[in-house]
């Protein structure tokens, strides 16, 4: 089995970290192929960057020349999953959906701990659109930018632990979801500090994608995610 894992930003080191996290939980025989978009911002922290990332990820995946069995979009709360589902015949798993749905197996309510406060409404909207907001106790911001997760991991863990603890104590969350692809590989440190299950979206998405492939299931094409109607698309692919 071969799974493409598409980072939503253009920071190659973050793509590598996401790929390593995905590979760590992949089953024997599953090959993880990390992809970095050829255009876009070095981090996604708002609507403009998120919509730009959606186009960039679709462009990168569509132009990939090898064979693959599933695609993971590794950006928490980002746009674009629906477009990929229209374009592709293989399963498409977004880490937002994978993390939140997994959390619901582990406790009555879950909370998301993300990066900047401006990302909170975007995540709430994506969870609402996916039908996953009802079991969400809260979405909390650590106050750190995406790139700070990589440049200062100790400070990142401290800030995430603080908000995760408040979510458990104040919001009555029983599970914590790490709300950023850049938080991959932090879950053990956060779990040790909070004592509750910690769900990383990248790792959850790998297990969901593998399950769908093994079950022979993919996106329904009869209505919502039917292939785009044939028409002239000026400037596509964007990267030549």
XYZ file of C-alpha atoms in Angstrom:
240
model
C 0.000 0.000 0.000
C 1.242 3.477 -0.853
C -0.125 6.615 0.842
C 0.622 10.195 -0.176
C 0.846 12.541 2.818
C 0.552 16.131 1.633
C 1.804 18.916 3.872
C -0.249 22.089 3.374
C 2.672 24.497 3.733
C 5.974 24.827 1.897
C 8.303 24.169 4.843
C 10.227 21.061 3.807
C 11.472 20.257 7.314
C 7.876 20.145 8.552
C 6.972 17.822 5.678
C 9.797 15.536 6.784
C 8.556 15.525 10.386
C 4.990 14.782 9.264
C 6.241 11.968 7.041
C 8.287 10.454 9.859
C 5.309 10.559 12.212
C 3.090 8.901 9.610
C 5.665 6.206 8.875
C 6.005 5.426 12.587
C 2.443 4.064 12.769
C 2.102 2.697 9.235
C 1.608 -1.048 8.930
C 4.340 -3.251 7.466
C 4.115 -2.986 3.711
C 2.652 0.547 3.772
C 4.859 3.132 2.096
C 4.454 6.754 3.177
C 5.308 9.372 0.547
C 5.485 12.918 1.969
C 4.727 15.781 -0.431
C 5.538 19.489 -0.140
C 3.501 21.952 -2.264
C 5.408 23.928 -4.880
C 3.604 27.158 -4.036
C 2.064 28.734 -0.988
C 3.004 30.039 2.440
C 5.613 28.556 4.769
C 2.845 28.142 7.349
C -0.967 28.210 7.214
C -2.613 30.340 9.881
C -5.609 31.995 8.225
C -8.188 31.800 5.470
C -6.032 33.247 2.692
C -3.185 30.829 3.350
C -5.626 27.951 3.779
C -7.353 28.526 0.430
C -3.959 28.937 -1.234
C -2.850 25.655 0.342
C -5.959 23.912 -0.965
C -5.050 24.779 -4.547
C -1.382 23.962 -3.979
C -2.111 20.532 -2.506
C -4.542 19.650 -5.308
C -1.916 20.736 -7.824
C 0.826 18.681 -6.183
C -1.256 15.532 -5.836
C -2.731 15.683 -9.349
C 0.749 16.041 -10.837
C 2.209 13.127 -8.855
C 3.193 10.550 -11.443
C 3.440 7.387 -9.372
C 0.714 5.042 -8.199
C -0.896 5.428 -4.781
C -3.779 3.962 -2.807
C -4.842 6.893 -0.591
C -4.116 10.544 0.130
C -3.820 12.300 3.487
C -4.172 16.073 3.691
C -1.962 16.981 6.654
C -3.301 20.388 7.665
C -5.624 20.812 10.636
C -8.725 22.815 9.756
C -7.521 23.633 6.245
C -9.637 23.781 3.104
C -9.317 21.482 0.100
C -10.339 18.018 1.184
C -13.576 18.156 -0.789
C -11.762 19.171 -3.979
C -9.391 16.242 -3.657
C -12.346 13.927 -3.149
C -13.833 15.111 -6.430
C -10.555 14.732 -8.302
C -9.438 11.333 -7.007
C -10.769 7.783 -7.069
C -8.789 6.749 -3.974
C -9.714 7.538 -0.350
C -8.891 11.065 0.823
C -8.444 11.552 4.565
C -8.063 14.950 6.219
C -6.270 14.983 9.580
C -9.009 17.177 11.073
C -11.689 14.570 10.420
C -9.428 11.649 11.315
C -8.370 13.089 14.670
C -11.821 14.229 15.781
C -13.564 11.018 14.741
C -10.889 8.925 16.472
C -11.232 10.997 19.652
C -14.919 10.152 19.821
C -14.060 6.488 20.405
C -11.989 7.417 23.452
C -14.135 9.710 25.580
C -17.404 11.596 25.894
C -15.934 14.969 24.864
C -12.678 16.006 23.212
C -10.869 19.333 22.996
C -8.562 20.601 20.273
C -5.368 22.463 21.135
C -4.102 24.436 18.169
C -1.663 27.239 17.392
C -2.868 30.862 17.115
C -6.248 32.090 18.304
C -7.162 33.217 14.790
C -7.197 29.536 13.750
C -9.897 28.645 16.282
C -12.909 29.790 14.186
C -11.526 28.019 11.112
C -11.219 24.753 13.020
C -14.678 25.118 14.533
C -16.127 25.702 11.066
C -14.373 22.658 9.603
C -15.534 20.445 12.470
C -19.084 21.752 12.078
C -18.998 21.090 8.332
C -17.841 17.525 8.966
C -20.493 16.911 11.620
C -17.883 16.507 14.355
C -18.370 19.649 16.438
C -21.115 18.320 18.738
C -18.698 16.201 20.770
C -16.061 18.970 20.893
C -15.767 20.541 24.358
C -13.524 23.379 23.173
C -10.918 24.554 20.697
C -8.056 26.231 22.531
C -5.103 28.205 21.177
C -1.567 27.736 22.488
C -0.608 31.191 21.218
C 2.292 29.868 19.150
C 2.725 30.192 15.409
C 3.085 27.034 13.334
C 6.800 27.546 12.710
C 7.455 28.050 16.428
C 6.437 24.427 16.997
C 9.593 23.456 15.140
C 11.946 26.229 16.212
C 11.181 26.020 19.951
C 9.697 22.579 20.726
C 10.170 22.844 24.500
C 8.186 26.068 24.646
C 5.612 24.529 22.313
C 5.079 21.531 24.596
C 4.787 23.820 27.622
C 2.132 25.971 25.928
C 0.210 22.975 24.582
C 0.279 21.236 27.968
C -1.058 24.368 29.660
C -4.042 24.592 27.313
C -4.626 20.843 27.330
C -4.715 20.843 31.118
C -7.181 23.722 31.149
C -9.342 21.878 28.614
C -9.459 18.804 30.865
C -10.078 20.745 34.098
C -12.229 23.661 32.915
C -13.944 22.292 29.795
C -14.317 18.706 31.020
C -12.572 17.250 27.970
C -11.620 13.586 28.277
C -9.459 13.445 25.142
C -7.086 16.015 23.637
C -6.574 16.413 19.899
C -3.410 18.104 18.644
C -4.769 20.661 16.188
C -1.857 21.129 13.804
C 0.124 18.839 11.521
C 3.264 20.445 12.910
C 2.478 18.990 16.341
C 3.271 15.495 15.087
C 5.380 13.503 17.557
C 4.438 15.672 20.573
C 1.623 13.474 21.831
C 3.631 11.353 24.290
C 4.950 14.405 26.119
C 1.490 15.949 26.342
C -0.049 12.660 27.486
C 2.513 12.330 30.276
C 1.552 15.765 31.567
C -2.240 15.485 31.289
C -3.016 11.812 31.835
C -5.641 11.673 29.069
C -5.517 10.133 25.569
C -3.814 12.407 23.033
C -4.748 12.086 19.360
C -2.358 13.270 16.669
C -4.177 13.853 13.394
C -1.393 12.613 11.124
C -1.113 9.264 12.864
C -4.873 8.871 13.128
C -5.225 9.626 9.414
C -2.753 6.883 8.486
C -4.766 4.239 10.324
C -8.045 5.502 8.827
C -6.594 5.550 5.315
C -5.158 2.050 5.672
C -8.513 0.751 6.939
C -10.411 2.244 4.013
C -7.991 0.753 1.500
C -8.151 -2.689 3.122
C -11.944 -2.560 3.128
C -11.950 -1.617 -0.545
C -13.814 1.627 0.187
C -13.450 5.080 -1.329
C -15.401 8.302 -1.813
C -18.931 8.018 -3.168
C -19.157 9.583 -6.613
C -22.918 9.622 -7.136
C -23.528 13.219 -6.057
C -21.534 15.526 -3.780
C -18.060 14.362 -4.781
C -18.736 13.454 -8.394
C -15.786 14.216 -10.701
C -15.618 17.832 -11.923
C -17.469 18.390 -15.170
C -15.124 18.607 -18.185
C -14.321 22.223 -18.954
C -11.391 24.473 -19.716
C -9.331 25.299 -16.639
C -6.998 28.181 -17.443
C -3.527 27.905 -15.943
C -3.824 24.343 -14.602
C -1.595 22.736 -13.464
C -0.410 25.849 -11.667
C 3.168 24.692 -11.437
C 3.709 24.000 -15.113
